[in-house]
Amino acid sequence: MTSPHPPAARRPVGPAYDGWLPGIDRISFGGDYNPEQWPEELWEEDVALMHDAGVNLVSVGIFSWALIEPREGEFEFGWLDRLLDLLHAHGIHVALGTPTASPPAWFFHTYPDARVVTADGTTLGFGSRGMVSPSSPAYRRAATRIATALAERYGDHPALALWHVHNEYGAPVSADHSPASARAFRAWLAERYGSLDELNAAWGTRFWGQVYGEWEHVGVPAATPSVANPAQKLDFARFTNDALLACFVAERDAIREHSSVPVTTNFMAGECPSTDLWAWAREVDVVSNDHYLTASDPRNHVGLALAADLTRSVAGGKPWLLLEHSTSGVNWQPRNVAKRPGEMARNSLSHLARGADAVMFFQWRASRSGAEKFHSAMLPHAGTTSRVWREVVELGATVEALQEVRGSRVHADVAILWDPESFWAQDLEWRPSVDVRHRERVDAFYDRFWRDGVTVDFAHPEQDLSGYRLVVAPASYLLTATSAANLTSFVEHGGTLLVSYFSGVVDANDAVHAGGFGAPLRTVLGARVDEFCPLREGDVQHVSLDGSVFPGSGSVVADVWADDLAVDGAQVVGTYTDGPVAGGPAITRNRFGAGTGWYLSTRLDIDALGTVLDPVYADAGIARSGLPDELEVVHRRNDDVEYLIAINHADQEHRLTVLGTDVVNGERADGAAEVAAGAVRVFRVDG
C-alpha cells in the first residue's frame, strides 16, 4: 500500500514535543466531524459553514472502523481520501482518529473470546460503544493493523496535523475479568513480584488463608462472597491502567513507523478514575482532554476549572488541547441541561485561560440517529438560525482574535496532590467510614482555592515540589516512604504543607505503615494518630480555634471524622470541644526546618476551610485575590507578555482592577475595567 501524497520532511516527536501542531499557526478551533453519517453531497456545505465559523481543525474517523475495514484485512479508503482532500482544499486541518474504540461487528463475531467480562461474569457484546478486552491478543493485532494501514496511507497527508488514537481510554470499558485478562494479569504480577513468595507477602495472603501455591491459581478479583483482598484489587487497578496504556503505545508505535506527525489520545481528566494520567502524559506527544459539565451541579464551572488545571499539570505546564466539550446539553446524564446564553463561551475560554491551545467540540453536525442524537453540536438540528450556531460563530471570531495568547503558560504557587494509586486504594471497601472518599476532599479544597482566586496546579507526591509555596494533601491515604520523604524535604526547605485526615495510612501494598497511622509524616507534622474516630451519620462536632492564630474566628463546625491525635512537638491551634475526642487536638501547626507542616484531623465544609486557610496562606506568603466569588481570573504568561483572562459567572457586572488592553476589541483599561454579567474579557497587561 502506497501513500497517495509525497513524503514530507520528518519532524522529531516524542515526550519533548512542545505542543505546536504541524501547519497550524493559531489556536485550534473545531470539533469531531463524522461525515460518514451524512450523504456525501452535504460535505461541501459542511466545509463552507466551517469556514464561516472559523473552524481550522476537525477530528475524523474516530468511530469508522467498520467503514475503513469492512471485512478483516480488507481496507476501503476512497471516502476518507476524498474527505481529507476536501478539507485540505478548504484550509482545514485534520486530527485523524484510529477507530479502535469501537471494533466492528465482524470482530466480535470472529473473536468472541475478546469480549469484556464484568466482575460478576457477564459477557459484554456488540451494539454499543466501547472496546473489547485490552488484554486480547486478537484485539491488539487488529488495532495495530488498522493503525498501521492508516499511517501508511495518510502519514504525510498535507491536511494531517495530529493523530488521535482511540477515544477516551477507560470509558466506558476499563476493568476486564475475561480469561485473557486473567492470563495477562498473572504475567504482569510475575514481572512485578518475581515469585509467589513475594506476591504472597505483598498481598498479605496469610490473612483469611489466601496463600497462593501456584501461579495458575491467581486470578482477577471477580465477585467474592465477602470483600476481596484489597492489595489484589489495588494491583488489578494498576494492571488495568497498564493494559489500556499498552494498547495506546502499540498503536502509537505503529503510527510512528510511517508518520512524524504528533500522536495523542483524548484524556478525561478527573472523570475517568481507571487511568493514571501522570503515566499516560509521558507517552503522548501532546496532552489533550475531553470535558463535559456535570449538569446537576449549579457551580459546574468550578469542576471544569479543576479538570483544566489537572490537564495542564499532567502536561507539565505546557499548552494542551481541549479536543471535546459541548456547545450545550449532552445526552447521557439524568437531566441534560442546556447551556445558558454565553455559557459556551465562558466554558471554552476558561479552558483556554488554564492553558488550552485548542478549543474543540463533540461534534460538528448533530446526529439524526443513534444514542447521541440529542447531544448538542456546533451545527445543531435547528441549523444556522439557532442561538447555538450564532454563539459558535461568535466564539470562533473571539478565538481568532486571541491568537497571540497561544503558547503562553499558567503559573501556580499552590499544588494539590493527585495520586491515582492512592485514590484507587482509598476508595476500596471496608474503610472506617463510607463518607471518606478521596474526590470529595479534593473537590472541597479546590473549590476553596477557586473562591479565593488562588490558581493551583496538581502534583504527584514524588515530583519536584520546590517551585510551590504551598502543597495540600487532601487525600493521601496511600503514601510511600519516597513520597513522604519528598514532602518532608519540601517543608524542611521552606515550603508550607497542609495535610488532611486519613493520609499517610498505608504503603504501596495497602498495608498499614510500620509505626501506625500517619507514621511517614510524623516528623514533619509533629503529631501521630493513635486511633480513627469517625462520626455517625448526621453527627457534628465543634473545633475551638486558637485566637492568637485565628483572630476573631472562635470556632468552626466539623463532621464525618476525628482523629485521636497525640502531639509530638506540634502547636495545637484547634481543639475539639465535643464529639468522640472532646478536649483533644483537632488542628496542629509544626515548624520544621525552614517551613511549616499543618494537620487538619477532621472534615470542614468550604466556608470553614476558608477560615482555617487564613494562617496557612500567611505561612506560605500567599494572598487571596479579593475578587468576588464568581469572577474567575487566571493569568497566562510568556517571556514578554502577561495576559489576564476574566470570566464573570455572576448575573451582575463586576469591576476589575487592570492596566492594559483588551485583546479582542482593543479597548484600553487604565486601572479598571467592567466585566459584564456572563461575559469574558482578555487583557494584555501593561509591563
XYZ file of C-alpha atoms in Angstrom:
687
model
C 0.000 0.000 0.000
C 1.486 3.340 -1.007
C 0.640 6.839 0.143
C -1.099 8.988 -2.487
C 0.801 12.004 -1.173
C 4.529 12.786 -1.379
C 6.530 12.382 1.832
C 7.174 15.434 3.993
C 10.332 16.169 5.960
C 10.387 14.128 9.148
C 9.848 16.079 12.362
C 11.118 14.712 15.680
C 8.288 13.927 18.070
C 8.046 12.340 21.481
C 7.854 13.444 25.103
C 9.813 16.660 24.373
C 7.239 17.801 21.794
C 6.329 21.432 22.541
C 2.614 21.390 21.764
C 2.624 23.131 18.352
C 0.703 21.225 15.701
C 2.197 20.959 12.195
C 0.759 23.510 9.804
C -1.387 25.275 12.418
C -0.092 28.671 13.471
C -3.074 29.582 15.616
C -5.319 28.359 18.411
C -7.167 25.342 17.049
C -10.949 25.639 16.799
C -13.343 22.950 15.607
C -14.641 19.559 16.640
C -15.334 15.942 15.791
C -16.541 15.591 12.217
C -18.397 12.397 11.358
C -19.423 12.891 7.701
C -19.958 9.159 7.218
C -23.308 9.700 8.961
C -24.435 12.028 6.151
C -24.842 11.972 2.352
C -21.628 12.997 0.629
C -23.368 15.880 -1.129
C -23.534 17.630 2.286
C -19.762 17.708 2.676
C -19.303 20.849 0.575
C -21.962 22.591 2.676
C -20.206 21.465 5.846
C -16.804 22.856 4.883
C -18.370 26.141 3.759
C -20.080 26.504 7.137
C -16.859 25.529 8.908
C -15.220 28.458 7.129
C -17.994 30.761 8.367
C -17.464 29.538 11.932
C -13.676 29.888 11.860
C -13.004 26.144 12.117
C -9.392 25.181 11.382
C -9.159 21.640 12.856
C -11.532 18.675 12.860
C -11.209 15.155 14.247
C -12.301 12.476 11.790
C -12.572 8.704 11.599
C -12.861 8.030 15.323
C -15.768 5.579 15.026
C -15.221 4.442 11.425
C -13.588 1.026 11.765
C -16.458 -0.790 10.058
C -16.241 1.541 7.051
C -12.452 1.558 6.743
C -12.083 -2.208 7.233
C -15.492 -3.679 6.337
C -14.038 -7.200 6.334
C -10.965 -8.374 8.171
C -7.847 -7.329 6.303
C -9.769 -5.545 3.514
C -9.476 -1.760 3.554
C -11.626 0.807 1.764
C -10.148 4.302 1.854
C -11.970 6.008 -1.022
C -14.368 8.058 1.100
C -11.618 9.043 3.544
C -9.303 10.061 0.668
C -11.996 12.344 -0.711
C -12.772 13.792 2.717
C -9.191 14.654 3.666
C -8.514 16.144 0.246
C -11.686 18.270 0.529
C -10.771 19.515 3.979
C -7.241 20.336 2.864
C -8.533 22.248 -0.138
C -10.521 24.456 2.234
C -7.644 25.039 4.647
C -8.999 22.804 7.400
C -6.544 20.556 9.222
C -7.285 17.051 10.439
C -6.789 15.128 13.670
C -7.068 11.647 12.189
C -8.519 9.073 14.528
C -7.686 5.413 14.802
C -11.163 3.902 15.202
C -10.155 1.273 17.746
C -12.557 2.380 20.483
C -15.386 0.646 18.626
C -14.486 -2.617 16.870
C -16.878 -3.691 14.093
C -19.452 -6.469 14.214
C -17.191 -8.863 12.296
C -14.559 -8.611 15.032
C -16.992 -9.541 17.804
C -18.257 -12.429 15.687
C -14.822 -13.735 14.706
C -13.186 -13.294 18.127
C -15.849 -13.914 20.786
C -13.127 -14.612 23.382
C -12.028 -10.982 23.079
C -15.221 -9.686 24.655
C -15.083 -7.939 28.014
C -16.324 -9.857 31.054
C -17.554 -7.984 34.125
C -16.645 -8.888 37.712
C -19.902 -10.815 38.107
C -19.234 -12.877 34.968
C -21.433 -11.039 32.453
C -20.006 -11.001 28.916
C -20.454 -7.702 27.068
C -21.304 -7.883 23.395
C -21.630 -5.731 20.293
C -24.128 -2.945 19.681
C -22.848 -0.163 21.902
C -19.763 1.949 22.294
C -16.692 0.513 23.969
C -13.676 -1.553 23.170
C -13.150 -5.240 23.750
C -10.651 -6.715 26.208
C -7.451 -4.645 26.195
C -5.593 -7.896 27.002
C -6.923 -9.747 23.966
C -4.114 -10.648 21.530
C -6.658 -10.624 18.696
C -7.682 -7.070 19.552
C -4.080 -5.907 19.819
C -3.311 -7.367 16.369
C -6.389 -5.869 14.758
C -5.921 -2.433 16.363
C -2.266 -2.280 15.370
C -3.093 -3.440 11.824
C -5.623 -0.672 11.187
C -3.388 1.964 12.809
C -0.558 0.847 10.515
C -2.779 0.944 7.438
C -3.966 4.465 8.222
C -0.422 5.695 8.904
C 0.908 4.168 5.676
C -1.748 5.898 3.652
C -2.148 9.248 5.392
C 1.053 9.702 7.399
C 2.232 12.521 5.125
C -1.127 13.903 4.009
C -0.886 17.714 3.905
C -4.108 18.071 5.927
C -2.815 15.929 8.785
C -1.905 17.880 11.945
C -2.434 15.257 14.652
C -3.023 11.557 15.203
C -5.955 10.913 17.541
C -5.561 7.339 18.822
C -8.676 5.569 20.100
C -11.194 7.585 22.126
C -11.352 8.166 25.887
C -9.492 5.082 27.098
C -11.194 3.640 30.150
C -14.655 4.920 29.244
C -16.947 3.065 29.272
C -14.753 -0.063 29.492
C -11.731 -0.315 31.765
C -11.500 -3.360 34.013
C -11.911 -6.691 32.226
C -12.311 -10.040 34.011
C -12.096 -12.316 30.971
C -9.741 -15.306 30.714
C -7.445 -13.196 28.513
C -7.260 -10.594 31.246
C -6.554 -13.220 33.912
C -3.639 -14.590 31.880
C -2.241 -11.128 31.292
C -2.692 -10.211 34.957
C -0.659 -13.235 36.055
C 2.121 -12.278 33.655
C 2.020 -8.702 34.956
C 2.243 -9.939 38.552
C 5.111 -12.300 37.761
C 7.061 -9.405 36.267
C 6.232 -7.115 39.211
C 6.995 -9.546 42.033
C 9.231 -12.197 40.520
C 7.993 -15.008 42.743
C 4.892 -16.241 44.512
C 6.598 -15.704 47.863
C 6.941 -12.003 47.078
C 3.354 -11.844 45.803
C 2.000 -13.520 48.932
C 3.981 -11.131 51.131
C 2.820 -8.056 49.232
C -0.817 -9.126 49.291
C -0.770 -10.269 52.916
C -2.382 -13.546 51.853
C -1.931 -15.218 55.232
C -4.944 -13.212 56.315
C -8.088 -15.295 55.648
C -5.907 -18.126 54.336
C -5.483 -16.785 50.808
C -1.922 -18.049 50.243
C -1.125 -19.000 46.616
C 0.998 -22.045 45.842
C 0.750 -21.996 42.020
C 0.658 -19.091 39.582
C -2.329 -20.534 37.731
C -4.361 -20.242 40.931
C -4.037 -16.454 40.869
C -6.970 -14.779 39.168
C -8.581 -11.426 38.672
C -10.581 -10.084 41.641
C -14.001 -11.209 40.482
C -17.163 -11.352 42.604
C -16.433 -12.920 46.006
C -18.582 -13.936 48.994
C -17.128 -11.126 51.099
C -14.664 -8.327 50.455
C -11.853 -9.335 48.118
C -8.222 -8.883 49.065
C -7.631 -5.095 48.868
C -3.993 -5.449 47.790
C -5.093 -7.707 44.941
C -7.721 -5.160 43.883
C -5.186 -2.345 44.041
C -2.786 -4.291 41.828
C -5.635 -5.073 39.443
C -6.320 -1.345 39.135
C -2.644 -0.781 38.330
C -2.730 -3.627 35.820
C -5.889 -2.254 34.177
C -4.226 1.114 33.667
C -1.121 -0.559 32.231
C -3.153 -2.803 29.914
C -5.018 0.162 28.461
C -1.806 2.153 28.127
C -0.090 -0.742 26.351
C -2.870 -0.641 23.730
C -2.200 3.041 23.124
C 1.576 2.551 22.936
C 1.169 -0.279 20.408
C -0.897 1.924 18.094
C 1.339 4.932 18.624
C 4.463 2.973 17.739
C 2.788 1.529 14.660
C 1.938 5.057 13.512
C 5.457 6.353 14.170
C 6.854 3.791 11.756
C 5.189 5.733 8.940
C 4.478 9.263 10.158
C 6.227 12.033 12.072
C 3.005 13.875 12.898
C 2.415 14.056 16.699
C 0.249 11.448 18.385
C -2.233 11.932 21.217
C -5.259 10.344 22.804
C -8.040 12.253 24.498
C -7.949 12.003 28.298
C -10.943 12.554 30.558
C -9.056 14.336 33.328
C -10.640 13.764 36.695
C -13.584 11.859 35.218
C -12.036 8.501 34.319
C -10.580 7.055 37.535
C -9.083 3.961 35.893
C -6.274 5.877 34.173
C -3.121 7.254 35.775
C -2.707 10.423 33.749
C 0.843 11.030 35.000
C 1.882 7.798 33.264
C -0.198 8.498 30.155
C 1.149 12.027 29.737
C 4.664 10.619 29.392
C 3.567 8.583 26.361
C 1.707 11.162 24.262
C 3.357 13.828 22.125
C 0.894 16.475 23.272
C -1.649 16.197 26.103
C -5.306 16.526 25.189
C -8.535 16.292 27.154
C -12.305 15.973 26.874
C -14.600 17.653 29.370
C -18.354 17.725 29.935
C -20.163 19.692 32.609
C -21.981 17.897 35.403
C -25.439 19.222 34.605
C -26.796 18.700 38.131
C -24.106 20.920 39.666
C -25.094 24.615 39.653
C -21.405 25.542 40.049
C -20.100 23.109 37.451
C -17.743 25.741 36.066
C -15.563 25.021 39.116
C -15.341 21.341 38.138
C -14.438 22.475 34.627
C -11.590 24.580 36.018
C -10.350 21.622 38.082
C -10.245 19.388 35.006
C -8.406 22.045 33.020
C -5.844 22.619 35.782
C -5.310 18.868 36.135
C -4.785 18.527 32.382
C -2.264 21.368 32.355
C -0.489 19.802 35.331
C -0.043 16.375 33.779
C 1.183 18.197 30.658
C 3.983 19.617 32.774
C 2.667 23.145 32.344
C 2.882 23.025 28.553
C -0.060 24.129 26.399
C -2.586 21.358 25.854
C -5.561 20.632 23.610
C -9.245 20.572 24.514
C -10.473 18.021 21.962
C -14.086 17.725 23.131
C -16.664 19.642 25.081
C -20.272 20.534 24.309
C -21.941 23.566 22.809
C -24.986 22.980 25.017
C -26.634 19.918 26.608
C -25.226 16.405 26.500
C -27.008 13.100 26.060
C -26.238 10.725 28.924
C -26.933 12.456 32.248
C -30.245 12.136 34.120
C -31.130 15.747 33.232
C -29.222 17.099 30.244
C -29.419 20.801 30.974
C -28.958 23.200 28.053
C -26.292 25.858 28.410
C -27.494 29.393 29.003
C -26.631 32.196 26.580
C -22.930 32.941 26.861
C -22.143 29.809 28.860
C -20.494 28.034 25.936
C -18.045 30.936 25.526
C -17.354 31.056 29.267
C -16.658 27.317 29.331
C -14.440 27.449 26.250
C -12.409 30.433 27.385
C -11.966 29.039 30.900
C -10.188 26.070 29.324
C -8.117 28.486 27.259
C -7.333 30.590 30.335
C -5.996 27.496 32.086
C -3.604 26.556 29.309
C -5.541 25.070 26.382
C -4.347 25.995 22.899
C -7.256 24.217 21.199
C -10.999 24.649 21.743
C -12.954 21.836 20.129
C -16.368 20.220 20.469
C -18.193 16.975 20.064
C -19.415 17.292 17.429
C -19.661 19.396 14.260
C -23.119 18.386 12.987
C -25.780 16.932 15.293
C -26.534 13.260 14.598
C -30.031 12.311 13.479
C -29.681 8.682 14.573
C -28.022 6.709 17.295
C -27.597 7.013 21.043
C -26.364 10.621 20.981
C -28.881 12.242 18.664
C -29.923 14.613 21.462
C -26.327 15.698 22.123
C -25.693 19.312 21.196
C -23.389 20.186 18.304
C -21.717 23.154 16.646
C -24.288 22.869 13.858
C -27.434 21.818 15.759
C -30.613 20.254 14.422
C -32.109 23.764 14.312
C -29.422 24.796 11.834
C -27.878 28.188 11.209
C -30.857 30.182 12.503
C -30.267 28.894 16.052
C -28.754 30.708 19.024
C -26.191 27.921 19.402
C -24.925 28.448 15.842
C -24.687 32.208 16.338
C -22.684 31.677 19.521
C -20.390 29.189 17.754
C -19.635 31.776 15.057
C -19.068 34.472 17.685
C -16.764 32.184 19.645
C -14.795 31.347 16.511
C -14.216 35.047 15.911
C -13.150 35.556 19.542
C -10.695 32.653 19.387
C -9.246 34.109 16.185
C -8.748 37.438 17.952
C -6.896 35.717 20.799
C -4.184 34.128 18.681
C -1.384 35.969 20.458
C -2.256 34.154 23.714
C -1.241 30.855 22.133
C 1.836 29.283 23.673
C 1.742 31.283 26.900
C 1.647 29.400 30.194
C -0.022 29.457 33.594
C 1.981 29.726 36.830
C 0.712 28.491 40.208
C 2.152 28.857 43.723
C -0.109 26.147 45.169
C -0.238 22.434 44.375
C -2.866 19.865 45.323
C -1.536 16.316 45.463
C -3.139 13.966 42.929
C -2.114 10.313 43.154
C -4.340 7.821 41.296
C -2.836 4.821 43.126
C -3.787 6.360 46.454
C -7.274 7.085 45.149
C -7.713 3.513 43.911
C -6.707 2.218 47.325
C -8.719 4.668 49.424
C -11.983 4.013 47.635
C -11.965 0.248 48.155
C -14.411 -1.403 50.565
C -14.304 -1.591 54.345
C -12.750 1.740 55.147
C -13.550 3.323 58.528
C -16.332 5.498 57.058
C -18.242 5.418 53.790
C -18.167 9.223 53.851
C -14.385 9.372 53.428
C -13.963 9.489 49.652
C -10.925 10.968 48.000
C -12.772 13.057 45.431
C -14.951 14.829 47.982
C -11.918 16.305 49.766
C -10.073 17.152 46.550
C -13.151 18.978 45.266
C -13.683 20.821 48.564
C -10.128 22.148 48.745
C -10.103 23.022 45.046
C -13.382 24.923 45.362
C -11.970 26.865 48.308
C -8.932 27.915 46.270
C -11.188 28.799 43.333
C -13.294 31.083 45.546
C -10.144 32.658 46.963
C -8.846 33.403 43.468
C -5.787 31.208 44.007
C -4.648 29.321 40.903
C -3.452 25.790 41.612
C -1.555 23.014 39.921
C -1.969 19.343 40.677
C 1.169 17.426 41.566
C 2.263 13.865 42.171
C 3.713 13.430 45.681
C 7.033 12.164 44.282
C 7.641 15.016 41.826
C 9.776 18.108 42.410
C 7.681 20.455 44.569
C 10.286 23.156 45.098
C 8.516 25.632 42.796
C 5.465 25.839 45.067
C 4.863 27.858 48.228
C 2.008 25.660 49.477
C 1.294 21.963 48.919
C -2.009 20.447 50.055
C -2.598 16.731 50.624
C -6.398 16.426 50.816
C -6.475 12.648 50.294
C -3.085 10.922 50.539
C -4.288 7.671 52.126
C -1.579 5.673 50.336
C 1.758 7.383 50.793
C 5.052 5.709 50.004
C 8.200 6.331 52.001
C 9.629 8.104 48.949
C 6.637 10.438 48.743
C 6.764 11.163 52.474
C 10.473 11.965 52.273
C 9.763 14.312 49.361
C 7.073 16.150 51.330
C 9.320 16.335 54.383
C 12.135 17.812 52.311
C 9.714 20.336 50.786
C 8.822 21.649 54.238
C 12.378 21.482 55.542
C 13.487 23.768 52.714
C 10.828 26.388 53.395
C 7.546 25.083 51.986
C 4.170 25.006 53.706
C 2.374 21.646 53.759
C -1.284 21.132 54.722
C -2.329 17.512 55.271
C -5.947 16.443 55.683
C -7.192 13.445 57.655
C -6.856 9.784 56.609
C -3.484 10.459 54.982
C -0.220 8.537 55.219
C -2.101 5.460 56.375
C -0.826 2.647 54.119
C 2.102 1.750 51.890
C 2.132 0.714 48.220
C 0.602 -2.682 49.108
C -2.278 -1.187 51.133
C -0.592 -2.356 54.364
C -0.663 -0.035 57.384
C 2.725 1.603 57.818
C 5.016 0.193 60.471
C 4.686 2.617 63.343
C 0.969 3.201 62.866
C -1.347 5.605 61.128
C 0.403 8.594 59.586
C 3.851 7.303 60.542
C 5.687 8.570 57.399
C 4.587 12.156 58.135
C 5.057 12.068 61.892
C 8.306 14.054 61.844
C 7.169 16.832 59.537
C 3.758 17.182 61.240
C 4.952 16.754 64.821
C 1.965 14.562 65.662
C 0.735 10.998 65.430
C -2.697 9.388 65.062
C -3.494 6.893 67.809
C -6.987 5.983 66.645
C -9.556 6.843 63.980
C -12.824 8.145 65.451
C -15.330 8.527 62.594
C -18.694 10.074 63.424
C -22.148 8.616 62.983
C -24.191 9.828 60.043
C -25.556 13.309 60.698
C -23.418 13.987 63.786
C -21.327 17.131 64.033
C -18.592 18.352 66.342
C -17.079 21.732 67.111
C -13.479 22.893 66.935
C -12.354 25.819 69.063
C -9.701 27.879 67.265
C -6.685 29.474 68.942
C -7.372 33.207 68.899
C -3.699 34.069 68.509
C -3.602 32.131 65.235
C -7.193 32.686 64.039
C -8.045 36.194 65.337
C -11.761 36.649 65.885
C -12.715 33.274 64.425
C -13.996 31.488 67.544
C -14.911 28.002 66.369
C -15.927 26.010 63.329
C -18.312 23.090 62.842
C -16.941 19.775 61.548
C -18.393 16.383 60.701
C -17.635 12.830 59.438
C -14.251 12.306 61.063
C -11.982 12.886 64.051
C -8.551 11.589 64.942
C -7.400 10.754 68.433
C -4.283 12.788 67.879
C -1.135 12.761 70.034
C 1.122 15.810 69.713
C 4.873 15.322 69.438
C 6.248 18.836 69.077
C 3.438 20.475 67.103
C 1.465 23.504 68.268
C -2.213 22.784 68.905
C -4.172 25.552 67.172
C -7.612 23.911 67.157
C -9.258 21.766 69.864
C -12.356 19.565 69.802
C -14.914 20.884 72.286
C -17.263 17.929 71.860
C -17.571 14.704 69.890
C -15.653 11.453 70.298
C -12.343 13.091 71.268
C -13.586 16.184 73.130
C -10.649 18.111 74.538
C -8.203 16.606 72.068
C -6.163 18.325 69.338
C -8.022 18.905 66.066
C -5.663 21.190 64.101
C -1.903 21.397 64.543
C 0.925 23.504 63.152
C 4.544 22.333 63.278
C 7.626 24.370 62.469
C 10.054 22.058 60.717
C 13.304 23.265 59.222
C 12.545 26.448 57.298
C 8.886 25.554 56.683
C 5.623 24.560 58.332
C 3.537 21.399 58.407
C -0.192 21.709 59.155
C -2.526 18.831 60.019
C -6.314 19.026 59.835
C -7.818 15.960 61.518
C -11.491 16.458 60.634
C -13.776 17.407 57.765
C -14.640 21.072 57.320
C -17.001 22.493 54.744
C -15.835 25.027 52.183
C -16.668 28.059 54.343
C -14.846 26.651 57.371
C -11.860 25.780 55.195
C -11.685 29.461 54.313
C -11.252 30.300 58.000
C -8.586 27.666 58.569
C -6.647 28.652 55.452
C -6.039 32.232 56.629
C -2.884 31.449 58.674
C -1.852 28.729 56.201
C -1.809 31.330 53.440
C 0.152 33.640 55.717
C 2.760 30.949 56.399
C 3.110 30.358 52.659
C 3.210 34.028 51.690
C 0.049 33.758 49.595
C -2.774 36.291 49.419
C -6.365 35.883 48.355
C -7.296 37.804 45.223
C -10.040 39.763 46.968
C -12.259 39.375 43.909
C -15.941 38.375 44.049
C -16.504 34.628 44.316
C -17.927 34.244 40.823
C -15.346 36.328 38.983
C -12.795 33.841 37.668
C -9.427 35.433 36.876
C -6.465 33.490 35.512
C -3.136 34.727 34.159
C -1.185 33.287 31.224
C 2.375 34.470 30.614
C 5.174 34.100 28.123
C 8.622 35.641 28.192
C 7.404 39.081 27.196
C 3.698 39.414 27.904
C 1.159 38.654 30.617
C -2.496 38.044 29.786
C -5.348 38.379 32.260
C -8.487 36.372 31.458
C -11.562 37.413 33.463
C -14.717 35.274 33.310
C -17.812 36.559 35.066
C -20.094 33.698 36.124
C -22.420 36.030 38.031
C -25.686 37.674 36.994
C -24.335 41.135 37.717
C -21.487 43.220 36.379
C -18.169 43.207 38.230
C -15.373 45.739 38.230
C -11.805 44.553 37.743
C -8.567 46.323 38.554
C -6.340 46.095 35.492
C -3.970 48.250 33.470
C -3.780 47.027 29.893
C -5.516 46.493 26.570
C -8.476 44.263 25.718
C -7.049 41.789 23.196
C -10.407 41.254 21.463
C -11.682 44.806 20.980
C -8.591 46.953 21.590
C -10.207 48.924 24.427
C -7.810 50.432 26.983
C -8.188 49.776 30.699
C -6.294 52.429 32.637
C -6.670 50.950 36.102
C -10.149 49.455 35.964
C -12.481 47.655 33.600
C -16.030 46.372 33.692
C -16.783 42.702 33.113
C -20.450 42.394 32.202
C -22.653 39.695 33.678
C -21.825 36.396 31.971
C -19.041 37.961 29.912
C -15.369 37.174 29.297
C -12.597 39.709 28.822
C -8.940 39.125 27.957
C -6.359 41.825 28.640
C -2.739 42.197 27.599
C -1.340 43.589 30.831
C 0.960 46.605 30.654
C 4.534 45.859 31.642
